[in-house]
Short mmCIF file of C-alpha atoms and ligand atoms in Angstrom, two decimals:
data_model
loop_
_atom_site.label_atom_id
_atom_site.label_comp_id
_atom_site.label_asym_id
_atom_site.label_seq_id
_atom_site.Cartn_x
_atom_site.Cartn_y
_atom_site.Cartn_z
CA UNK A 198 -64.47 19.39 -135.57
CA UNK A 199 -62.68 18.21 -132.75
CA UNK A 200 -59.75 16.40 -133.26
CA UNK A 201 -59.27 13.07 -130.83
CA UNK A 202 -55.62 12.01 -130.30
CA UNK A 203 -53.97 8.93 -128.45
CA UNK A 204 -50.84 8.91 -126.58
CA UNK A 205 -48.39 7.51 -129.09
CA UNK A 206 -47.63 4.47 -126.88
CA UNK A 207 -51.08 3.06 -127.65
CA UNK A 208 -51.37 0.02 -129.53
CA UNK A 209 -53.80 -0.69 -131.38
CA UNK A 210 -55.63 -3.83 -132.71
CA UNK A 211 -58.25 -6.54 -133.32
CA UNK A 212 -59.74 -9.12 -131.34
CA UNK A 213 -61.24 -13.08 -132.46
CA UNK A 214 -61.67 -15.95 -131.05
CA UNK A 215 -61.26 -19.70 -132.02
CA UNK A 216 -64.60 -21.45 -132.38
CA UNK A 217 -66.04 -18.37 -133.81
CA UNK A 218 -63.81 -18.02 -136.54
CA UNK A 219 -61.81 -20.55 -137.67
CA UNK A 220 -64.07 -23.46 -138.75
CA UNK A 221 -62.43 -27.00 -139.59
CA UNK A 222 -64.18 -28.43 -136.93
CA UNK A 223 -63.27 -31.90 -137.44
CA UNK A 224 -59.92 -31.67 -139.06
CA UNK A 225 -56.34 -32.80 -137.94
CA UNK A 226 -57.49 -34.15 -135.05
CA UNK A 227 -59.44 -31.41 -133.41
CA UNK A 228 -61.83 -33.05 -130.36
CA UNK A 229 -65.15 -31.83 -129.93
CA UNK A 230 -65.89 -28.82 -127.49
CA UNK A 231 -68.73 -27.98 -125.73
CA UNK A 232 -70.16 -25.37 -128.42
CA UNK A 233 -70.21 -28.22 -131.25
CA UNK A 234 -72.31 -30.15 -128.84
CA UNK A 235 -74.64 -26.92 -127.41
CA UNK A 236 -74.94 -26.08 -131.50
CA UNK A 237 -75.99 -29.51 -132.21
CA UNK A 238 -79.08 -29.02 -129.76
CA UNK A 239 -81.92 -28.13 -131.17
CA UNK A 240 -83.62 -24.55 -129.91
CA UNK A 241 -80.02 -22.84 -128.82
CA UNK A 242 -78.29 -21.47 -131.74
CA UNK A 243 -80.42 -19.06 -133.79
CA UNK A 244 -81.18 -20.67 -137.21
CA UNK A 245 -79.60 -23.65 -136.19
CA UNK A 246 -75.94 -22.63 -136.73
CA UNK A 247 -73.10 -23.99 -135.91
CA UNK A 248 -69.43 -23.17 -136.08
CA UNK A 249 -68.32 -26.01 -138.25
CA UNK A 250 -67.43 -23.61 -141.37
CA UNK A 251 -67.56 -20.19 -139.64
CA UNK A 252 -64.99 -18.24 -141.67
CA UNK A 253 -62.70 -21.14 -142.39
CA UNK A 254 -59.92 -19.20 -141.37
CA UNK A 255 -58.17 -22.51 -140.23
CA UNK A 256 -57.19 -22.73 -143.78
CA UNK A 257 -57.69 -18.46 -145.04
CA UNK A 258 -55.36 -17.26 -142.26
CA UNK A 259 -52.87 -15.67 -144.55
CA UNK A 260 -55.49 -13.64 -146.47
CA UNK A 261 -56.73 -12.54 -142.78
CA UNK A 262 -53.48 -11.70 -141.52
CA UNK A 263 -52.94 -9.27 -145.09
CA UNK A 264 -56.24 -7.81 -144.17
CA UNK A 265 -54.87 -7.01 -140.43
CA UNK A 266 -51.37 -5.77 -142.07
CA UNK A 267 -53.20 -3.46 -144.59
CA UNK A 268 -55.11 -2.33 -141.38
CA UNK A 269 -52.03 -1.35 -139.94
CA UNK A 270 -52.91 -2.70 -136.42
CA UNK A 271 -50.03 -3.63 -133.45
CA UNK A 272 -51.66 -6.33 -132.13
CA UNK A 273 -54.07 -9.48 -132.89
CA UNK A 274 -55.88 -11.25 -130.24
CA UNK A 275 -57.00 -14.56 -130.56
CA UNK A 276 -57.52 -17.73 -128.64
CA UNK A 277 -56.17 -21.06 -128.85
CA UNK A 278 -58.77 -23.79 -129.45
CA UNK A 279 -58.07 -25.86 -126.28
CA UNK A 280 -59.80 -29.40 -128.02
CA UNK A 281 -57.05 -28.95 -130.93
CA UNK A 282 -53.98 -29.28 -128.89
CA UNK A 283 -55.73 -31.72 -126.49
CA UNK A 284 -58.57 -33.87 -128.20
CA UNK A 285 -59.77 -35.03 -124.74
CA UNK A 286 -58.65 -32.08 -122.77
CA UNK A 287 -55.08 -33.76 -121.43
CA UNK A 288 -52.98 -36.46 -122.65
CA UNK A 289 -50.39 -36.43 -125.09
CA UNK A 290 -50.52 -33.06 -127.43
CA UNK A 291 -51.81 -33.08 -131.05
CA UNK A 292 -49.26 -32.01 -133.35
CA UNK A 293 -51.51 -31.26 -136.37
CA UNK A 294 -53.65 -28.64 -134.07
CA UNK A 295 -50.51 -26.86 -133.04
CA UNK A 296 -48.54 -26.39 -136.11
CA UNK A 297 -51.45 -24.41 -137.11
CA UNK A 298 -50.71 -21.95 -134.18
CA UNK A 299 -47.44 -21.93 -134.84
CA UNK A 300 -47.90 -20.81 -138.57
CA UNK A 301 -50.27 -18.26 -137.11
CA UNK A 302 -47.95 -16.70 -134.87
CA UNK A 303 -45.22 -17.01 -137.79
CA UNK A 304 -47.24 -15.23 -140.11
CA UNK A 305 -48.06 -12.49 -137.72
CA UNK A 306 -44.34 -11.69 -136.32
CA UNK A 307 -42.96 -12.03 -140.35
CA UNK A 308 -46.52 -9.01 -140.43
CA UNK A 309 -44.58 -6.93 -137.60
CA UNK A 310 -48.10 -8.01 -135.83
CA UNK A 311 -47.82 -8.91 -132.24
CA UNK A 312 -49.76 -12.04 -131.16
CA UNK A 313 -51.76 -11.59 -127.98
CA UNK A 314 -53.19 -15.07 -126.96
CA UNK A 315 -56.30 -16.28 -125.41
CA UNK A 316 -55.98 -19.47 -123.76
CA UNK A 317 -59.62 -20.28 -122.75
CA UNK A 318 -62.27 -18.54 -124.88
CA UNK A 319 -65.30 -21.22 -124.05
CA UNK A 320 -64.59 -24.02 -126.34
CA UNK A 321 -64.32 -26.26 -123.15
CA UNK A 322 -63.04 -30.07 -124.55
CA UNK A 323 -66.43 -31.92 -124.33
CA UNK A 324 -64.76 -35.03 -122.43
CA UNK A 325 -64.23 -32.64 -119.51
CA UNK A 326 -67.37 -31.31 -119.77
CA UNK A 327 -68.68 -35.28 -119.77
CA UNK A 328 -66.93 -35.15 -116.19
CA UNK A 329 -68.52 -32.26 -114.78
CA UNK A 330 -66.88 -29.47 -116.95
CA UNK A 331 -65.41 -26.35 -114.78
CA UNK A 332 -67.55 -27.87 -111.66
CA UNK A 333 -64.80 -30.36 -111.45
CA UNK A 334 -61.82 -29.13 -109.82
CA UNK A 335 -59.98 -31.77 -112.17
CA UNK A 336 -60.76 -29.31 -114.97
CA UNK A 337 -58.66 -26.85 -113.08
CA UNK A 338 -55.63 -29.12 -113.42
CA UNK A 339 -56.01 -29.61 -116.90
CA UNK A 340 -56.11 -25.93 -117.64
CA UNK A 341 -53.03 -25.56 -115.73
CA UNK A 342 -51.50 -28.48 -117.84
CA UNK A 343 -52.40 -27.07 -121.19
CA UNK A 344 -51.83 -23.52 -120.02
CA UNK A 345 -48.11 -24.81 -119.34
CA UNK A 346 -47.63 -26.53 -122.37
CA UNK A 347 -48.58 -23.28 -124.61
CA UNK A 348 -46.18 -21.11 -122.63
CA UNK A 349 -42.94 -23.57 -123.11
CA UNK A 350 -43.69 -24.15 -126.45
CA UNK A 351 -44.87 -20.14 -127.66
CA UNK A 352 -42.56 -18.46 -125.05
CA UNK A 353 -40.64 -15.97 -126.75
CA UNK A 354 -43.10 -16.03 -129.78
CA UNK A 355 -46.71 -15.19 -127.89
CA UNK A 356 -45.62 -12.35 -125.30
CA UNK A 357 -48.94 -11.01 -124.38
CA UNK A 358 -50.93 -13.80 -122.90
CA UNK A 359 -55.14 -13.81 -121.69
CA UNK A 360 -55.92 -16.81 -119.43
CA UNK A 361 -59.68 -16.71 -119.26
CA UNK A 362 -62.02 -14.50 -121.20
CA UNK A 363 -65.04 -13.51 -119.84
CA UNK A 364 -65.67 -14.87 -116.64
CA UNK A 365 -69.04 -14.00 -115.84
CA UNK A 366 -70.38 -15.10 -118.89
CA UNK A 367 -68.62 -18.90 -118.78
CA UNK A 368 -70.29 -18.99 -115.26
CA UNK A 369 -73.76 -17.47 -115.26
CA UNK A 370 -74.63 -16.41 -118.62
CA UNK A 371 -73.80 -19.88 -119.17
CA UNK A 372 -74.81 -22.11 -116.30
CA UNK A 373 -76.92 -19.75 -114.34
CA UNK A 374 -78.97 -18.45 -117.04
CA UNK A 375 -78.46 -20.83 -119.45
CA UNK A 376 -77.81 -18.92 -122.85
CA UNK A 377 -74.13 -20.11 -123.36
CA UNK A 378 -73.07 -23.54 -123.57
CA UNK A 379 -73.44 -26.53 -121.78
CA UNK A 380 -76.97 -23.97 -120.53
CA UNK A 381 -77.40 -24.63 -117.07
CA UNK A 382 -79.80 -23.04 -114.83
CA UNK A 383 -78.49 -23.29 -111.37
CA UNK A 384 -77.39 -20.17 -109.21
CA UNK A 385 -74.75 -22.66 -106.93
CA UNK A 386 -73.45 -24.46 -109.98
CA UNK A 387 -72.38 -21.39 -111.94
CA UNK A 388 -71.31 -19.87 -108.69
CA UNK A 389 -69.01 -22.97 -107.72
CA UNK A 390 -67.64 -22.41 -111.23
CA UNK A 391 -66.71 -18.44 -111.01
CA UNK A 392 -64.65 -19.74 -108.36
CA UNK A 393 -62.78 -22.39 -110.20
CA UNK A 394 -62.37 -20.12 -112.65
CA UNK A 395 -60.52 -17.65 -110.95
CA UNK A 396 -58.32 -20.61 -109.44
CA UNK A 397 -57.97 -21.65 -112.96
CA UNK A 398 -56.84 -18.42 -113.71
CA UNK A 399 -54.57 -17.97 -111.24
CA UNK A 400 -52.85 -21.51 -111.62
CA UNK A 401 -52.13 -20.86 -114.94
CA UNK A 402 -50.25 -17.21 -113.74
CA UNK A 403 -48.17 -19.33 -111.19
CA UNK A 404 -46.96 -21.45 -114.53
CA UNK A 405 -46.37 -18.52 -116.08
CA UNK A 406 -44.28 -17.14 -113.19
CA UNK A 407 -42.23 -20.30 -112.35
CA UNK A 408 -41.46 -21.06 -115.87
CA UNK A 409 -39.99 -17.68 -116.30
CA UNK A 410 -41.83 -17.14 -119.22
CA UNK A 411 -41.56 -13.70 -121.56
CA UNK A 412 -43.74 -11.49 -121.67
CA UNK A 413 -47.43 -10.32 -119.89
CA UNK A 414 -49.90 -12.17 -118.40
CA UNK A 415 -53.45 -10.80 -117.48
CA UNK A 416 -57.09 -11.94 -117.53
CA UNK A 417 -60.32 -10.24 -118.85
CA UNK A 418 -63.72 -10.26 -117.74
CA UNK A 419 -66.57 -8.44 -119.65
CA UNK A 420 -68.34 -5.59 -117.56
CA UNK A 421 -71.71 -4.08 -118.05
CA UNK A 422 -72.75 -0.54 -116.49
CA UNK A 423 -75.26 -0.13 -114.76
CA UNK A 424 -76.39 3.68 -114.22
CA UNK A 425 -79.12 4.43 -111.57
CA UNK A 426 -82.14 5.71 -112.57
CA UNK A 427 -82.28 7.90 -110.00
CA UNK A 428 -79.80 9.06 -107.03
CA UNK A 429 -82.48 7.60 -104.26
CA UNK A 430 -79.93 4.99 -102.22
CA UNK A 431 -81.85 2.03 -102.80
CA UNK A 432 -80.91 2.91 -107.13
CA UNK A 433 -77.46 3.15 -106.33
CA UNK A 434 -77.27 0.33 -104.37
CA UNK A 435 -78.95 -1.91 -106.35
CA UNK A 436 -77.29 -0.53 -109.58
CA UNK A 437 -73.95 -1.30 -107.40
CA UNK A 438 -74.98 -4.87 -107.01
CA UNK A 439 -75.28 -5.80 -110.80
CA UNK A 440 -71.94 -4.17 -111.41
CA UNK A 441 -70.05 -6.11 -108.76
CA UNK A 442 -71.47 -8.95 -110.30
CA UNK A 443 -69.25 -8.29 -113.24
CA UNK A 444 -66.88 -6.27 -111.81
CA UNK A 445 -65.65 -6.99 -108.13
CA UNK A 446 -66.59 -10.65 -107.94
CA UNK A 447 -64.14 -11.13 -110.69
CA UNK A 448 -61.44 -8.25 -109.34
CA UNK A 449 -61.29 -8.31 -105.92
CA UNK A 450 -60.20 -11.99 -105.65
CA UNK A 451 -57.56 -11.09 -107.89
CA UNK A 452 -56.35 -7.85 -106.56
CA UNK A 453 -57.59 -8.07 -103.22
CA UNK A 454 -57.76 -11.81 -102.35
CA UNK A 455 -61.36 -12.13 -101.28
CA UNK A 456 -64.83 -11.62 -102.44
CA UNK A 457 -66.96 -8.69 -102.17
CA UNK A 458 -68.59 -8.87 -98.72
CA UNK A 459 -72.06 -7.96 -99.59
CA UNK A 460 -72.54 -9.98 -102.71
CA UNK A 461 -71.39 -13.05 -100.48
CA UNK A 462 -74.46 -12.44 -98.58
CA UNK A 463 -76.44 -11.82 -100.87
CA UNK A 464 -75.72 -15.40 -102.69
CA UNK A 465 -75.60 -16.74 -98.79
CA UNK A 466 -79.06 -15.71 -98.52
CA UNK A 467 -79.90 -17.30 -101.81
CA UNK A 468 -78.85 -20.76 -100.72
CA UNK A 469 -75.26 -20.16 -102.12
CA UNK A 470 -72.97 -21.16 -100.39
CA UNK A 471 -69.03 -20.75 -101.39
CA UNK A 472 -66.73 -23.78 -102.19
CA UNK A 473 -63.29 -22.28 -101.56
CA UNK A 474 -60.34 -24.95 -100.63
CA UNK A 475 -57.24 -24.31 -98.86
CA UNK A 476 -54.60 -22.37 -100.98
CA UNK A 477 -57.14 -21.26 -103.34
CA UNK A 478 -56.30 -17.40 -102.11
CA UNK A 479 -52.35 -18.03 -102.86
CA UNK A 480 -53.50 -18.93 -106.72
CA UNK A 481 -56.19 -16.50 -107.08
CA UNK A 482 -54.34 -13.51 -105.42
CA UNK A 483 -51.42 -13.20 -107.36
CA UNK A 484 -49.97 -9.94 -109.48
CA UNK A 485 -50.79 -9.96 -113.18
CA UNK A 486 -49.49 -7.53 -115.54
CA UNK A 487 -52.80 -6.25 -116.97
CA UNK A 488 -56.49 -6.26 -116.95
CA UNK A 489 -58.29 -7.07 -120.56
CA UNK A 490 -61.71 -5.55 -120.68
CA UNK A 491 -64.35 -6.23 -122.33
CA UNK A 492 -66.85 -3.21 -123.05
CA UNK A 493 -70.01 -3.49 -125.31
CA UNK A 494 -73.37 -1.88 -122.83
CA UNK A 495 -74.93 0.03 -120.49
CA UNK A 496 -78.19 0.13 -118.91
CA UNK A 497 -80.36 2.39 -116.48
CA UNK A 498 -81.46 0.20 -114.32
CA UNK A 499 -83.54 0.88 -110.16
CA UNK A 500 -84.75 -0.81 -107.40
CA UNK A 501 -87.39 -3.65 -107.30
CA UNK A 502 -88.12 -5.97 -104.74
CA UNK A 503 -87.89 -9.09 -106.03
CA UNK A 504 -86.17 -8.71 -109.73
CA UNK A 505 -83.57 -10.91 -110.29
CA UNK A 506 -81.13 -11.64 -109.55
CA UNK A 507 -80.24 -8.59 -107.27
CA UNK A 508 -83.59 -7.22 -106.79
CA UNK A 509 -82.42 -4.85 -109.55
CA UNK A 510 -84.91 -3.96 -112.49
CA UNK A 511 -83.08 -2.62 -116.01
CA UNK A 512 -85.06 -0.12 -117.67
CA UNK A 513 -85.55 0.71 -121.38
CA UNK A 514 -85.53 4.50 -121.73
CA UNK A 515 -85.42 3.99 -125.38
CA UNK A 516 -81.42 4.80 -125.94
CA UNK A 517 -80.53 4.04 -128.96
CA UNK A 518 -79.70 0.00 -129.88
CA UNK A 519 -77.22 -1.77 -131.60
CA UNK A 520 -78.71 -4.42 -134.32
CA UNK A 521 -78.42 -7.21 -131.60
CA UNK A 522 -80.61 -4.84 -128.99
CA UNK A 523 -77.64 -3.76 -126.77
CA UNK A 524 -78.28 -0.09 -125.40
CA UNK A 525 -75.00 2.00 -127.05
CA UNK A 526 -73.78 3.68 -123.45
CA UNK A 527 -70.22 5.06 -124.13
CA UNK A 528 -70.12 7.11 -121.18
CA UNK A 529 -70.43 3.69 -119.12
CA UNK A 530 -66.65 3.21 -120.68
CA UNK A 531 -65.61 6.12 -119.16
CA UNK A 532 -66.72 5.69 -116.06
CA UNK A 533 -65.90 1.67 -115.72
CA UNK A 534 -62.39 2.80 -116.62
CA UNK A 535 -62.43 5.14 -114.19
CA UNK A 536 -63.90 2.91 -111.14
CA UNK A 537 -61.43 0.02 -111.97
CA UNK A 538 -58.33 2.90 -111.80
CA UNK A 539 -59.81 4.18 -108.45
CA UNK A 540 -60.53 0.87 -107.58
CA UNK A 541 -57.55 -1.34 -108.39
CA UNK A 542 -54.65 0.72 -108.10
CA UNK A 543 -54.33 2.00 -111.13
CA UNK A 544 -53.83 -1.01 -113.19
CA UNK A 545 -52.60 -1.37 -116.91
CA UNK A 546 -55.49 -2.25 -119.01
CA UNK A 547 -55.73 -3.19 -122.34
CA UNK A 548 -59.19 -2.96 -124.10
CA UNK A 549 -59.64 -6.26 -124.98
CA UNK A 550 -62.93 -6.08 -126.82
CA UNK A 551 -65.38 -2.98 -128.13
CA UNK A 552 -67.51 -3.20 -131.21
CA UNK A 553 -70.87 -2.99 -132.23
CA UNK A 554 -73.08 -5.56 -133.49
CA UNK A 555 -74.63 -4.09 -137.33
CA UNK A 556 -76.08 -6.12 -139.71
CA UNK A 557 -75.31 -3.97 -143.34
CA UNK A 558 -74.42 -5.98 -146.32
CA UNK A 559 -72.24 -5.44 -149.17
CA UNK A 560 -73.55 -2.77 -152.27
CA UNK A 561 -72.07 -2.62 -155.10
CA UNK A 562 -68.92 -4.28 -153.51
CA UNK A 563 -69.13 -1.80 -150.13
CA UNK A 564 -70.25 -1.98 -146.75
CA UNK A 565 -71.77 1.71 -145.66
CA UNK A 566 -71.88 0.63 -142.12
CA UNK A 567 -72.09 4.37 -140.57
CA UNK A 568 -72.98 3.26 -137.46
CA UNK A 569 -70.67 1.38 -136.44
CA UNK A 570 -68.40 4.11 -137.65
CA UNK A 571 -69.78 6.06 -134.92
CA UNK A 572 -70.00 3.48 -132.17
CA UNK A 573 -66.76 3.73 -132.31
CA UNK A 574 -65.80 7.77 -132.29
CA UNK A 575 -68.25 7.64 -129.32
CA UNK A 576 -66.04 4.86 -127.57
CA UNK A 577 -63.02 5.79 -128.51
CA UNK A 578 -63.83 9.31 -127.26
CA UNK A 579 -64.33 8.05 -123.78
CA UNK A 580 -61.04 6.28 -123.94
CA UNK A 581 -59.45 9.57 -124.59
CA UNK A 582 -61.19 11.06 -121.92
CA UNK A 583 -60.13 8.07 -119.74
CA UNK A 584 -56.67 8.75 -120.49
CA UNK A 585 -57.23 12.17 -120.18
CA UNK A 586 -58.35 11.21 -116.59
CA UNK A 587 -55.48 9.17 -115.63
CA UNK A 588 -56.25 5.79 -116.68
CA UNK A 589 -53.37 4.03 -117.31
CA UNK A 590 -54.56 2.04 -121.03
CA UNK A 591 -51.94 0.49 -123.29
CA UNK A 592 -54.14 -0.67 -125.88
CA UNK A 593 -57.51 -0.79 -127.71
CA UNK A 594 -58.75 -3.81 -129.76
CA UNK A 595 -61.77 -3.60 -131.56
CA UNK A 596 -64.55 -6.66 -131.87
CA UNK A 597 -63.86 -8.29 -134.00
CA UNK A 598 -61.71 -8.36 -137.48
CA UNK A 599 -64.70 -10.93 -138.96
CA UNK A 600 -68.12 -11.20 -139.21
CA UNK A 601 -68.30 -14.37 -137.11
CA UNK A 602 -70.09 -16.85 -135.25
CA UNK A 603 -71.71 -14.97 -132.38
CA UNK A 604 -72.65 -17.53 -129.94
CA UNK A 605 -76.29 -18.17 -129.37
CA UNK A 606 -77.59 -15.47 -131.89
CA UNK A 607 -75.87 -17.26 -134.85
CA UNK A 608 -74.68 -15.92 -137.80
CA UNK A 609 -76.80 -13.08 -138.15
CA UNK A 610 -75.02 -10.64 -136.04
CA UNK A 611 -72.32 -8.84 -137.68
CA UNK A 612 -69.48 -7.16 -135.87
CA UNK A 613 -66.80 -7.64 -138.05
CA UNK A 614 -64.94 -4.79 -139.72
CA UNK A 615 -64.69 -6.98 -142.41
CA UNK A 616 -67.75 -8.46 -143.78
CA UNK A 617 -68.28 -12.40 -144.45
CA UNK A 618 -70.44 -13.63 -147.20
CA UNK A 619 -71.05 -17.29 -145.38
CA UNK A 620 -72.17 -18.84 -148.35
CA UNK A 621 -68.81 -17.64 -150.75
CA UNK A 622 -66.53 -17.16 -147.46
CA UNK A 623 -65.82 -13.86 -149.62
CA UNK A 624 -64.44 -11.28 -147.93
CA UNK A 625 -65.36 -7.97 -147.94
CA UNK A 626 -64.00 -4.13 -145.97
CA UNK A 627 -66.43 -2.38 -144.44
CA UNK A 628 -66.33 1.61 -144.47
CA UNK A 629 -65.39 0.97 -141.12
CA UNK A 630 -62.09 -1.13 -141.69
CA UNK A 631 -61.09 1.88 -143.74
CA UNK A 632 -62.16 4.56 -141.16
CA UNK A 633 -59.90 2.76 -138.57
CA UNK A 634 -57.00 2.62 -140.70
CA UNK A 635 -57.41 5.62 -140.99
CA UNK A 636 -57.82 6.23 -137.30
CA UNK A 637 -54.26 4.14 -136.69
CA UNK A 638 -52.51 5.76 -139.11
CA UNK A 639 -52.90 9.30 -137.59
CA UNK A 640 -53.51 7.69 -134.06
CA UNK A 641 -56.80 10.04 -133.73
CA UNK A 642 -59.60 10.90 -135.43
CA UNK A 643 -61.97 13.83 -136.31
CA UNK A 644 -64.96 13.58 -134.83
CA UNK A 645 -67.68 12.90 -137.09
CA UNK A 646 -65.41 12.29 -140.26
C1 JJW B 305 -74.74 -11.07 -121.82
C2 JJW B 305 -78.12 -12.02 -122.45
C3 JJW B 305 -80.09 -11.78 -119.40
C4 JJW B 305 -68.65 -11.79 -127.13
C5 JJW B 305 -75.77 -11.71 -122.45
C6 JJW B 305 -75.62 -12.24 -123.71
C7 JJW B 305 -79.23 -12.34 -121.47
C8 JJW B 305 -79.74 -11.00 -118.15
C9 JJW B 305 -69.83 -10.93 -127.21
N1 JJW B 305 -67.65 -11.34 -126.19
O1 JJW B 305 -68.52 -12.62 -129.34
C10 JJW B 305 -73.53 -10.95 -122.48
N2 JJW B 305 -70.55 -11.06 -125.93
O2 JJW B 305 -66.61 -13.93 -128.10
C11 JJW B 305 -66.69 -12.35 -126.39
N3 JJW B 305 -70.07 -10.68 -124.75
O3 JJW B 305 -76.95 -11.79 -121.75
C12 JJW B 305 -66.63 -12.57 -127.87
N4 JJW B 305 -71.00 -10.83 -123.85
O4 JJW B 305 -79.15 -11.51 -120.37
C13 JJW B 305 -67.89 -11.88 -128.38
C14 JJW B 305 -74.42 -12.12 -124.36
C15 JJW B 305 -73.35 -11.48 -123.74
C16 JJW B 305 -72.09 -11.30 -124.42
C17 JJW B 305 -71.82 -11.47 -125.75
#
């Protein structure tokens, strides 16, 4: 059996993410977000769940953070819950939201675990969604207010910093079509908002800058992979158009200060049309210290006239599925990885998300989740053979430490190394939390054991 072995400067860890995790949704002061009110509306959350509970790790933190120290990982991602520091988005902080943060990032550093922070991962304060939400350029300015505030009061103590998390999917899987909150269906709306995200985004780095802050500051958007179904140019070029979607829409503006040419046509010519202000490029285009990304899919997909959005059909060819019906396509890791290098100058990237979605529960006080197990020898194979390839990766973080709250599908999709009973809140390891202790501890595996 092969062995697979990492360059020992990887670091390894785990990824969350506020609303999905930590529950207390109405305590010390927290405001409401925009996924208490989408979960609160009947016919979007599967079974009707919401993410007032979750995992309650708002108050089981310290028995999370032993769980990530017995794990032996480097690094924990998570995000800060925007409505808990500021109830109505801006205004005067709320104390009671950030001590909790503070005895997060405590508890990690006294855990040797370093804290990499999210800033906005979705939970949007509602009262700024009540006045137009990331439409409204004013939301911009209150990003760049709270994004300040975290980096003078966590500088020194957070030193790897994410300013947005998934782009494409606050934009268009949320406004365009509709499956994230506030679920909009409108092509120029979620448009309009990709591009005051990336302004968001790059506000927040000029903070970061001017403050003279510690530490790294990057951004990660969430790429699928499209492979063509056949090598006919119309494939490829269609297959090239759902990527850029993802991929350059969100990356050139940051790397190469404007948007791919042909995909501003192609929204021109679907009634699109662009709402970019004067100094927008100076924010946007602006160095950052890494790319996150966020790898889960791929698909085959081929020409046909008409499909939307790109005129770009995905086919099922039957590859094997993940519990939550994503197609498992490691070799799409390797080659994203390998497009964004050739692409983008070689850029440091940190795997900010990669996990699979299986729904095993607990026997006889175990989890047998085998396939997720080998999810991630397959992915973690074409790192290796990214870095093998001259990628330049610092660091892998699996989704997700918990079994959490996964958006619109609810509780019942699992991708937790660590399964949740959410009736007990018990905690449970999975085969798969030991397998990647394991994996940490010798920084490599053997394939298939
Ligand atoms: C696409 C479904 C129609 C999260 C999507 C649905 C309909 C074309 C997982 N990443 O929970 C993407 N996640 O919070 C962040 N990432 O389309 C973290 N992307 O398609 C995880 C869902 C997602 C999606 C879900």
């Amino acid at each position: 059996m092969a062995f697979i072995e990492f360059p020992k400067e990887i670091k390894w860890g785990v990824a969350t993410a506020s609303y999905q995790i930590e529950g207390a949704a109405f305590e010390d002061g927290r405001g409401a977000s925009i996924w208490d009110t989408f979960s609160r509306t009947p016919g979007k959350i599967k079974n009707g769940d919401n993410g007032d509970i979750a995992c309650d790790s708002y108050h089981r933190y310290e028995e999370d953070i032993q769980m990530m120290k017995e794990l032996g990982i480097d690094i924990y991602r998570f995000s800060i819950s925007w409505p808990r520091i500021f109830p109505t988005g801006t205004g005067e902080v709320n104390q009671a939201g950030l001590n909790y943060y503070h005895n997060l990032v405590d508890c990690l550093r006294a855990n040797q675990i370093e804290p990499m922070c999210t800033l906005y991962h979705w939970d949007l304060p509602q009262v700024l969604q009540d006045q137009g939400g990331w439409a409204n350029r004013e939301t911009i300015e209150a990003f760049a207010h709270y994004a300040e505030q975290m980096f003078r009061e966590f500088n020194g103590k957070i030193t790897k910093w994410i300013t947005i998390n998934e782009p494409w999917c606050i934009s268009f899987l949320s406004n365009f079509i509709g499956e994230h909150a506030p679920g909009n269906h409108d092509l120029q709306l979620a448009t309009t908002i990709s591009h005051h995200l990336l302004v968001a985004h790059g506000r927040a780095v000029t903070k970061f800058r001017s403050l003279g802050i510690k530490g790294i500051i990057g951004y990660a958007p969430n790429l699928e992979w499209f492979e063509p179904f056949s090598n006919k140019k119309e494939d490829i070029e269609a297959c090239n158009r759902g990527m850029a979607w993802f991929i350059e829409w969100f990356m050139d503006p940051v790397f190469k200060g404007s948007y791919p040419e042909f995909l501003v046509e192609w929204f021109e010519n679907k009634g699109v049309s662009l709402q970019i202000e004067d100094g927008d490029w100076d924010q946007i285009n602006q160095t950052i210290d890494f790319i996150g990304i966020n790898y889960y899919t791929g698909s085959v997909g081929r020409y046909k006239q008409g499909a939307e959005l790109f005129d770009l059909e995905k086919i099922d060819i039957h590859y094997e599925k993940t519990d939550i019906g994503w197609n498992i396509y490691p070799q799409g890791f390797y080659k994203a990885l390998k497009k964004l290098t050739s692409q983008y100058n070689r850029i440091p990237i940190y795997i900010t998300e990669n996990g699979a979605c299986y729904n095993d529960g607990v026997l006889h006080g175990r989890v047998h989740d085998i396939n997720r197990i080998k999810y991630l020898e397959q992915h973690l194979t074409s790192l290796k053979r990214a870095i093998d390839s001259g990628v330049n990766i610092k660091g892998y973080l699996t989704w997700s430490l918990l079994d959490n709250f996964e958006w619109a599908e609810g509780y019942d999709k699992r991708f937790g190394l660590v399964h949740i009973d959410f009736q007990t809140l018990r905690r449970t390891k999975k085969d798969s939390y030991f397998w990647y202790e394991k994996m940490i501890r010798h920084n490599g595996f053997h394939i298939g054991q």
